[in-house]
C-alpha cells in the first residue's frame, strides 16, 4: 500500500509540475484559471478516503476535455452539430425514410455491441434530399456524445484536401484509416467516374478499416452495384461492412427540399 501511495503522490506531483497556469500573476495565488475544474483544480483527479485508506480517482473533467477534443477533431461544423434524431422529421415522411431513421437510430444505440464485429458499418444510399446526411450526422453526434471519436470526411472537399499537399498525405491518410469511426459523406459524388487518385485513396482507407474491423458510415447517391463498377474491391468491402445496417432510398419524391414544388 505504501508503494501505491508513493506512486500516486508522484503522479500528483508530476501533474502539478506540468499543469499550464492561465491565470495572471496578480490573482494566481488566490484563484485558478476561469476554465480550471473546481473539483480537482487542474490536477485531473483527487484522493478520497474509504475506511481510513486513501484512493485516487480520475476527475470527470477528463471526460469533458476528451469530449471537447473529439468534437474539435471531428471536423463537424456547428450547424451539423445541431443535427440529431430528435429534430429529424420522420413521422410524415415515406416508409423508406422511416426505415432509414430506424436503422440509423438502432445502429447508434447498439454501437457498443457491434463495433468490433465484421458488420459494424452504416450505409445510407440513394436520392439527394432524402435525409441521408442528417441521419448519419445525428449518428455521428450521438457517438461523439458517448466519447467515441468520429471523423467527418465530405468526399469532394476531402479528396481535394488530400491532393492539396502530398507531403501531408501520409499523415492525413493515417488519420482516415485509424480514427475510431469514419463518416464519408457523398461518396463518389462530383463526376461520372472517380479519378484514379480517388479510387486508390478510398481503397487504401476502406481496406485498412476492413482488415482492422474499424467502422465506417457512408452516404452516397450511388448504389452498391454502381460502386462495384467503379472498383469491385472497395464496393464489396463497403457492402460487407454495412450489410446489417444499409438502406437504399431509391423511390421518387423523397427530396424534402422540393416538397413545396408542384
CSV table of N, CA and C in Angstrom, one decimal, residues 17-143:
chain,number,residue,atom,x,y,z
A,17,UNK,N,3.5,19.8,-11.8
A,17,UNK,CA,4.6,20.4,-12.5
A,17,UNK,C,4.3,20.7,-13.9
A,18,UNK,N,3.5,19.9,-14.6
A,18,UNK,CA,3.2,20.1,-16.0
A,18,UNK,C,2.0,20.9,-16.3
A,19,UNK,N,1.2,21.2,-15.2
A,19,UNK,CA,0.0,22.0,-15.4
A,19,UNK,C,0.3,23.4,-15.9
A,20,UNK,N,-0.5,23.8,-16.9
A,20,UNK,CA,-0.3,25.2,-17.5
A,20,UNK,C,-1.2,26.1,-16.7
A,21,UNK,N,-0.5,27.2,-16.3
A,21,UNK,CA,-1.2,28.2,-15.5
A,21,UNK,C,-1.7,29.4,-16.3
A,22,UNK,N,-3.0,29.5,-16.6
A,22,UNK,CA,-3.5,30.6,-17.4
A,22,UNK,C,-3.9,31.8,-16.6
A,23,UNK,N,-3.7,31.8,-15.3
A,23,UNK,CA,-4.1,32.9,-14.5
A,23,UNK,C,-3.0,34.0,-14.6
A,24,UNK,N,-3.4,35.2,-14.3
A,24,UNK,CA,-2.4,36.3,-14.3
A,24,UNK,C,-1.6,36.2,-13.0
A,25,UNK,N,-0.5,36.9,-13.0
A,25,UNK,CA,0.4,36.8,-11.8
A,25,UNK,C,-0.3,37.4,-10.6
A,26,UNK,N,-1.2,38.4,-10.8
A,26,UNK,CA,-1.9,39.1,-9.7
A,26,UNK,C,-2.9,38.2,-9.0
A,27,UNK,N,-3.5,37.3,-9.7
A,27,UNK,CA,-4.6,36.5,-9.0
A,27,UNK,C,-4.2,35.0,-8.9
A,28,UNK,N,-3.0,34.7,-9.3
A,28,UNK,CA,-2.6,33.3,-9.3
A,28,UNK,C,-2.5,32.7,-7.9
A,29,UNK,N,-2.3,33.5,-6.9
A,29,UNK,CA,-2.2,33.0,-5.5
A,29,UNK,C,-3.6,32.8,-4.9
A,30,UNK,N,-4.6,33.4,-5.4
A,30,UNK,CA,-5.9,33.4,-4.8
A,30,UNK,C,-6.9,32.6,-5.6
A,31,UNK,N,-6.8,32.4,-6.9
A,31,UNK,CA,-7.8,31.7,-7.7
A,31,UNK,C,-7.1,31.0,-8.9
A,32,UNK,N,-7.7,30.0,-9.4
A,32,UNK,CA,-7.2,29.3,-10.6
A,32,UNK,C,-7.7,29.9,-11.8
A,33,UNK,N,-7.4,29.3,-13.0
A,33,UNK,CA,-7.9,29.7,-14.3
A,33,UNK,C,-9.4,29.7,-14.3
A,34,UNK,N,-10.1,30.6,-15.0
A,34,UNK,CA,-11.5,30.5,-15.2
A,34,UNK,C,-12.0,29.2,-15.7
A,35,UNK,N,-11.2,28.5,-16.5
A,35,UNK,CA,-11.6,27.2,-17.0
A,35,UNK,C,-11.1,26.0,-16.2
A,36,UNK,N,-10.5,26.3,-15.1
A,36,UNK,CA,-10.0,25.3,-14.2
A,36,UNK,C,-11.1,24.5,-13.5
A,37,UNK,N,-11.0,23.2,-13.5
A,37,UNK,CA,-12.1,22.4,-12.8
A,37,UNK,C,-12.1,22.7,-11.3
A,38,UNK,N,-13.3,23.1,-10.8
A,38,UNK,CA,-13.3,23.5,-9.4
A,38,UNK,C,-13.2,22.2,-8.5
A,39,UNK,N,-13.4,21.0,-9.0
A,39,UNK,CA,-13.3,19.8,-8.2
A,39,UNK,C,-11.9,19.3,-8.0
A,40,UNK,N,-11.1,19.3,-9.1
A,40,UNK,CA,-9.7,18.8,-9.0
A,40,UNK,C,-8.7,19.9,-9.1
A,41,UNK,N,-9.1,21.1,-9.4
A,41,UNK,CA,-8.2,22.3,-9.6
A,41,UNK,C,-7.1,22.0,-10.5
A,42,UNK,N,-7.4,21.4,-11.7
A,42,UNK,CA,-6.5,21.2,-12.7
A,42,UNK,C,-5.5,20.0,-12.5
A,43,UNK,N,-5.7,19.2,-11.5
A,43,UNK,CA,-4.9,18.0,-11.2
A,43,UNK,C,-5.4,16.8,-11.9
A,44,UNK,N,-6.6,16.8,-12.5
A,44,UNK,CA,-7.2,15.7,-13.3
A,44,UNK,C,-7.6,14.6,-12.4
A,45,UNK,N,-7.6,14.8,-11.1
A,45,UNK,CA,-8.1,13.7,-10.2
A,45,UNK,C,-7.9,14.2,-8.7
A,46,UNK,N,-8.2,13.3,-7.8
A,46,UNK,CA,-8.2,13.7,-6.4
A,46,UNK,C,-8.2,12.4,-5.6
A,47,UNK,N,-7.7,12.6,-4.3
A,47,UNK,CA,-7.7,11.5,-3.4
A,47,UNK,C,-9.1,11.5,-2.6
A,48,UNK,N,-9.5,10.3,-2.3
A,48,UNK,CA,-10.7,10.2,-1.4
A,48,UNK,C,-10.5,9.0,-0.4
A,49,UNK,N,-11.2,9.0,0.7
A,49,UNK,CA,-10.9,8.0,1.7
A,49,UNK,C,-12.0,7.0,1.8
A,50,UNK,N,-11.6,5.8,2.0
A,50,UNK,CA,-12.6,4.7,2.3
A,50,UNK,C,-12.0,3.9,3.4
A,51,UNK,N,-12.7,3.9,4.6
A,51,UNK,CA,-12.3,3.2,5.8
A,51,UNK,C,-10.9,3.6,6.2
A,52,UNK,N,-10.6,4.9,6.1
A,52,UNK,CA,-9.4,5.4,6.5
A,52,UNK,C,-8.2,5.3,5.5
A,53,UNK,N,-8.5,4.6,4.4
A,53,UNK,CA,-7.4,4.5,3.4
A,53,UNK,C,-7.6,5.5,2.2
A,54,UNK,N,-6.5,6.0,1.7
A,54,UNK,CA,-6.6,7.0,0.6
A,54,UNK,C,-6.6,6.3,-0.8
A,55,UNK,N,-7.5,6.7,-1.7
A,55,UNK,CA,-7.5,6.2,-3.0
A,55,UNK,C,-7.6,7.3,-4.0
A,56,UNK,N,-7.1,7.1,-5.2
A,56,UNK,CA,-7.1,8.1,-6.3
A,56,UNK,C,-8.2,7.9,-7.2
A,57,UNK,N,-8.9,9.0,-7.6
A,57,UNK,CA,-10.0,8.9,-8.6
A,57,UNK,C,-9.7,9.9,-9.7
A,58,UNK,N,-9.8,9.5,-11.0
A,58,UNK,CA,-9.7,10.4,-12.1
A,58,UNK,C,-11.0,11.3,-12.1
A,59,UNK,N,-10.8,12.6,-12.3
A,59,UNK,CA,-11.9,13.5,-12.3
A,59,UNK,C,-12.7,13.5,-13.5
A,60,UNK,N,-14.0,13.8,-13.4
A,60,UNK,CA,-14.9,13.8,-14.5
A,60,UNK,C,-14.5,14.8,-15.6
A,61,UNK,N,-13.7,15.8,-15.2
A,61,UNK,CA,-13.3,16.8,-16.2
A,61,UNK,C,-12.5,16.3,-17.3
A,62,UNK,N,-11.8,15.1,-17.1
A,62,UNK,CA,-11.0,14.5,-18.1
A,62,UNK,C,-11.9,14.0,-19.2
A,63,UNK,N,-13.1,13.5,-18.9
A,63,UNK,CA,-14.1,13.1,-19.9
A,63,UNK,C,-14.6,14.3,-20.7
A,64,UNK,N,-14.9,15.4,-20.0
A,64,UNK,CA,-15.3,16.6,-20.7
A,64,UNK,C,-14.3,17.1,-21.6
A,65,UNK,N,-13.0,17.1,-21.2
A,65,UNK,CA,-12.0,17.6,-22.1
A,65,UNK,C,-11.8,16.7,-23.3
A,66,UNK,N,-11.9,15.4,-23.1
A,66,UNK,CA,-11.8,14.4,-24.2
A,66,UNK,C,-13.0,14.7,-25.2
A,67,UNK,N,-14.2,15.0,-24.6
A,67,UNK,CA,-15.3,15.3,-25.5
A,67,UNK,C,-15.0,16.5,-26.4
A,68,UNK,N,-14.5,17.5,-25.7
A,68,UNK,CA,-14.2,18.8,-26.4
A,68,UNK,C,-13.1,18.5,-27.6
A,69,UNK,N,-12.1,17.7,-27.2
A,69,UNK,CA,-11.1,17.3,-28.2
A,69,UNK,C,-11.7,16.5,-29.4
A,70,UNK,N,-12.6,15.6,-29.0
A,70,UNK,CA,-13.2,14.8,-30.1
A,70,UNK,C,-14.0,15.6,-31.0
A,71,UNK,N,-14.8,16.5,-30.5
A,71,UNK,CA,-15.7,17.4,-31.3
A,71,UNK,C,-14.9,18.2,-32.2
A,72,UNK,N,-13.8,18.8,-31.6
A,72,UNK,CA,-12.9,19.7,-32.4
A,72,UNK,C,-12.2,18.9,-33.5
A,73,UNK,N,-11.8,17.7,-33.2
A,73,UNK,CA,-11.1,16.8,-34.2
A,73,UNK,C,-12.0,16.2,-35.3
A,74,UNK,N,-13.3,16.2,-35.0
A,74,UNK,CA,-14.3,15.5,-35.9
A,74,UNK,C,-14.4,16.3,-37.2
A,75,UNK,N,-14.1,17.6,-37.2
A,75,UNK,CA,-14.3,18.5,-38.4
A,75,UNK,C,-15.8,18.6,-38.7
A,76,UNK,N,-16.6,18.4,-37.7
A,76,UNK,CA,-18.1,18.6,-37.9
A,76,UNK,C,-18.4,20.1,-37.5
A,77,UNK,N,-19.0,20.8,-38.4
A,77,UNK,CA,-19.3,22.2,-38.1
A,77,UNK,C,-20.4,22.4,-37.1
A,78,UNK,N,-20.5,23.6,-36.6
A,78,UNK,CA,-21.5,23.9,-35.5
A,78,UNK,C,-22.9,23.6,-36.0
A,79,UNK,N,-23.2,23.9,-37.3
A,79,UNK,CA,-24.6,23.7,-37.8
A,79,UNK,C,-24.8,22.2,-37.9
A,80,UNK,N,-23.8,21.4,-38.3
A,80,UNK,CA,-24.0,20.0,-38.3
A,80,UNK,C,-24.1,19.4,-36.9
A,81,UNK,N,-23.5,20.0,-35.9
A,81,UNK,CA,-23.6,19.5,-34.6
A,81,UNK,C,-25.0,19.6,-34.0
A,82,UNK,N,-25.8,20.4,-34.6
A,82,UNK,CA,-27.2,20.6,-34.2
A,82,UNK,C,-28.1,19.5,-34.7
A,83,UNK,N,-27.6,18.7,-35.7
A,83,UNK,CA,-28.5,17.6,-36.2
A,83,UNK,C,-28.5,16.4,-35.3
A,84,UNK,N,-29.7,16.0,-34.9
A,84,UNK,CA,-29.8,14.9,-34.0
A,84,UNK,C,-31.1,14.1,-34.4
A,85,UNK,N,-31.4,13.0,-33.7
A,85,UNK,CA,-32.5,12.2,-34.0
A,85,UNK,C,-33.8,12.9,-33.7
A,86,UNK,N,-33.8,13.8,-32.6
A,86,UNK,CA,-35.0,14.4,-32.1
A,86,UNK,C,-35.5,15.5,-33.1
A,87,UNK,N,-34.6,16.1,-33.9
A,87,UNK,CA,-35.1,17.2,-34.8
A,87,UNK,C,-35.1,16.7,-36.2
A,88,UNK,N,-35.1,15.4,-36.4
A,88,UNK,CA,-35.3,14.8,-37.8
A,88,UNK,C,-36.8,14.5,-37.9
A,89,UNK,N,-37.5,15.1,-38.9
A,89,UNK,CA,-38.9,14.8,-39.1
A,89,UNK,C,-39.1,13.6,-39.9
A,90,UNK,N,-39.5,12.5,-39.3
A,90,UNK,CA,-39.7,11.2,-40.0
A,90,UNK,C,-41.1,10.7,-40.0
A,91,UNK,N,-41.9,11.2,-39.1
A,91,UNK,CA,-43.3,10.6,-38.9
A,91,UNK,C,-44.1,10.8,-40.2
A,92,UNK,N,-43.9,11.9,-40.9
A,92,UNK,CA,-44.8,12.2,-42.0
A,92,UNK,C,-44.1,11.9,-43.3
A,93,UNK,N,-42.9,11.3,-43.3
A,93,UNK,CA,-42.1,11.0,-44.4
A,93,UNK,C,-42.5,9.6,-45.0
A,94,UNK,N,-42.1,9.3,-46.2
A,94,UNK,CA,-42.3,8.0,-46.8
A,94,UNK,C,-41.7,6.8,-45.9
A,95,UNK,N,-42.3,5.6,-46.1
A,95,UNK,CA,-41.9,4.5,-45.3
A,95,UNK,C,-40.4,4.2,-45.4
A,96,UNK,N,-39.8,4.4,-46.6
A,96,UNK,CA,-38.4,4.1,-46.7
A,96,UNK,C,-37.5,5.1,-45.9
A,97,UNK,N,-38.0,6.3,-45.8
A,97,UNK,CA,-37.3,7.3,-44.9
A,97,UNK,C,-37.4,6.9,-43.4
A,98,UNK,N,-38.6,6.4,-43.1
A,98,UNK,CA,-38.8,5.9,-41.7
A,98,UNK,C,-37.9,4.7,-41.4
A,99,UNK,N,-37.7,3.9,-42.4
A,99,UNK,CA,-36.8,2.8,-42.3
A,99,UNK,C,-35.4,3.2,-42.1
A,100,UNK,N,-35.0,4.2,-42.8
A,100,UNK,CA,-33.6,4.8,-42.7
A,100,UNK,C,-33.4,5.3,-41.3
A,101,UNK,N,-34.4,6.1,-40.8
A,101,UNK,CA,-34.4,6.6,-39.4
A,101,UNK,C,-34.2,5.5,-38.4
A,102,UNK,N,-35.0,4.5,-38.5
A,102,UNK,CA,-35.0,3.4,-37.6
A,102,UNK,C,-33.6,2.6,-37.6
A,103,UNK,N,-33.1,2.5,-38.8
A,103,UNK,CA,-31.8,1.8,-39.0
A,103,UNK,C,-30.7,2.6,-38.3
A,104,UNK,N,-30.6,3.9,-38.6
A,104,UNK,CA,-29.6,4.8,-38.0
A,104,UNK,C,-29.7,4.8,-36.5
A,105,UNK,N,-30.9,4.9,-36.0
A,105,UNK,CA,-31.1,5.0,-34.6
A,105,UNK,C,-30.7,3.7,-33.9
A,106,UNK,N,-31.1,2.6,-34.5
A,106,UNK,CA,-30.7,1.3,-34.0
A,106,UNK,C,-29.2,1.1,-34.0
A,107,UNK,N,-28.5,1.6,-35.0
A,107,UNK,CA,-27.1,1.5,-35.1
A,107,UNK,C,-26.4,2.3,-34.0
A,108,UNK,N,-26.9,3.5,-33.8
A,108,UNK,CA,-26.3,4.4,-32.8
A,108,UNK,C,-26.4,3.8,-31.4
A,109,UNK,N,-27.6,3.4,-31.1
A,109,UNK,CA,-27.9,2.9,-29.8
A,109,UNK,C,-27.2,1.6,-29.5
A,110,UNK,N,-27.0,0.7,-30.5
A,110,UNK,CA,-26.3,-0.6,-30.3
A,110,UNK,C,-24.9,-0.6,-30.7
A,111,UNK,N,-24.3,0.6,-31.0
A,111,UNK,CA,-22.9,0.6,-31.5
A,111,UNK,C,-21.9,-0.1,-30.6
A,112,UNK,N,-22.1,0.0,-29.3
A,112,UNK,CA,-21.1,-0.6,-28.4
A,112,UNK,C,-21.1,-2.1,-28.5
A,113,UNK,N,-22.2,-2.7,-28.9
A,113,UNK,CA,-22.2,-4.2,-29.0
A,113,UNK,C,-21.7,-4.7,-30.4
A,114,UNK,N,-21.6,-3.8,-31.4
A,114,UNK,CA,-21.2,-4.3,-32.7
A,114,UNK,C,-19.9,-3.7,-33.2
A,115,UNK,N,-19.3,-2.8,-32.5
A,115,UNK,CA,-18.2,-2.0,-33.0
A,115,UNK,C,-17.0,-2.9,-33.5
A,116,UNK,N,-16.9,-4.0,-32.9
A,116,UNK,CA,-15.7,-4.9,-33.2
A,116,UNK,C,-16.1,-6.1,-34.1
A,117,UNK,N,-17.3,-6.1,-34.6
A,117,UNK,CA,-17.8,-7.1,-35.5
A,117,UNK,C,-17.5,-6.8,-36.9
A,118,UNK,N,-17.6,-7.8,-37.8
A,118,UNK,CA,-17.4,-7.5,-39.2
A,118,UNK,C,-18.4,-6.6,-39.8
A,119,UNK,N,-19.7,-6.8,-39.5
A,119,UNK,CA,-20.8,-5.9,-39.9
A,119,UNK,C,-21.0,-4.8,-38.9
A,120,UNK,N,-20.1,-3.8,-38.9
A,120,UNK,CA,-20.2,-2.7,-37.9
A,120,UNK,C,-20.3,-1.3,-38.6
A,121,UNK,N,-20.7,-1.3,-39.9
A,121,UNK,CA,-20.8,-0.1,-40.6
A,121,UNK,C,-22.3,0.3,-40.8
A,122,UNK,N,-22.5,1.6,-41.2
A,122,UNK,CA,-23.8,2.1,-41.5
A,122,UNK,C,-23.8,2.8,-42.9
A,123,UNK,N,-24.7,2.4,-43.8
A,123,UNK,CA,-24.7,2.9,-45.1
A,123,UNK,C,-26.1,3.4,-45.6
A,124,UNK,N,-26.2,4.6,-45.9
A,124,UNK,CA,-27.5,5.2,-46.5
A,124,UNK,C,-27.2,5.6,-47.9
A,125,UNK,N,-27.9,5.0,-48.9
A,125,UNK,CA,-27.7,5.3,-50.3
A,125,UNK,C,-28.9,5.8,-51.0
A,126,UNK,N,-28.7,6.5,-52.1
A,126,UNK,CA,-29.9,6.9,-52.9
A,126,UNK,C,-30.0,8.3,-53.1
A,127,UNK,N,-31.2,8.7,-53.4
A,127,UNK,CA,-31.6,10.1,-53.9
A,127,UNK,C,-31.2,11.2,-53.0
A,128,UNK,N,-30.8,12.3,-53.5
A,128,UNK,CA,-30.4,13.5,-52.7
A,128,UNK,C,-31.7,14.1,-52.1
A,129,UNK,N,-31.5,14.7,-50.9
A,129,UNK,CA,-32.6,15.3,-50.2
A,129,UNK,C,-33.5,14.4,-49.4
A,130,UNK,N,-33.1,13.1,-49.3
A,130,UNK,CA,-33.9,12.1,-48.6
A,130,UNK,C,-33.6,12.1,-47.1
A,131,UNK,N,-32.5,12.9,-46.6
A,131,UNK,CA,-32.2,12.9,-45.2
A,131,UNK,C,-31.0,12.1,-44.8
A,132,UNK,N,-30.2,11.6,-45.8
A,132,UNK,CA,-29.1,10.7,-45.5
A,132,UNK,C,-28.1,11.5,-44.6
A,133,UNK,N,-27.7,12.7,-45.0
A,133,UNK,CA,-26.7,13.4,-44.2
A,133,UNK,C,-27.2,13.7,-42.8
A,134,UNK,N,-28.4,14.1,-42.7
A,134,UNK,CA,-28.9,14.4,-41.4
A,134,UNK,C,-28.9,13.2,-40.5
A,135,UNK,N,-29.3,12.1,-41.0
A,135,UNK,CA,-29.4,10.8,-40.2
A,135,UNK,C,-28.0,10.4,-39.8
A,136,UNK,N,-27.1,10.4,-40.7
A,136,UNK,CA,-25.7,10.0,-40.4
A,136,UNK,C,-25.0,11.0,-39.5
A,137,UNK,N,-25.3,12.3,-39.7
A,137,UNK,CA,-24.7,13.3,-38.8
A,137,UNK,C,-25.3,13.1,-37.4
A,138,UNK,N,-26.6,12.8,-37.3
A,138,UNK,CA,-27.2,12.5,-36.0
A,138,UNK,C,-26.5,11.4,-35.3
A,139,UNK,N,-26.2,10.3,-36.1
A,139,UNK,CA,-25.5,9.2,-35.6
A,139,UNK,C,-24.1,9.6,-35.1
A,140,UNK,N,-23.4,10.4,-35.9
A,140,UNK,CA,-22.1,10.8,-35.6
A,140,UNK,C,-22.1,11.6,-34.3
A,141,UNK,N,-23.1,12.5,-34.1
A,141,UNK,CA,-23.2,13.3,-32.9
A,141,UNK,C,-23.5,12.5,-31.7
A,142,UNK,N,-24.3,11.5,-31.9
A,142,UNK,CA,-24.6,10.6,-30.8
A,142,UNK,C,-23.4,9.9,-30.3
A,143,UNK,N,-22.6,9.4,-31.2
A,143,UNK,CA,-21.4,8.6,-30.9
A,143,UNK,C,-20.4,9.6,-30.2
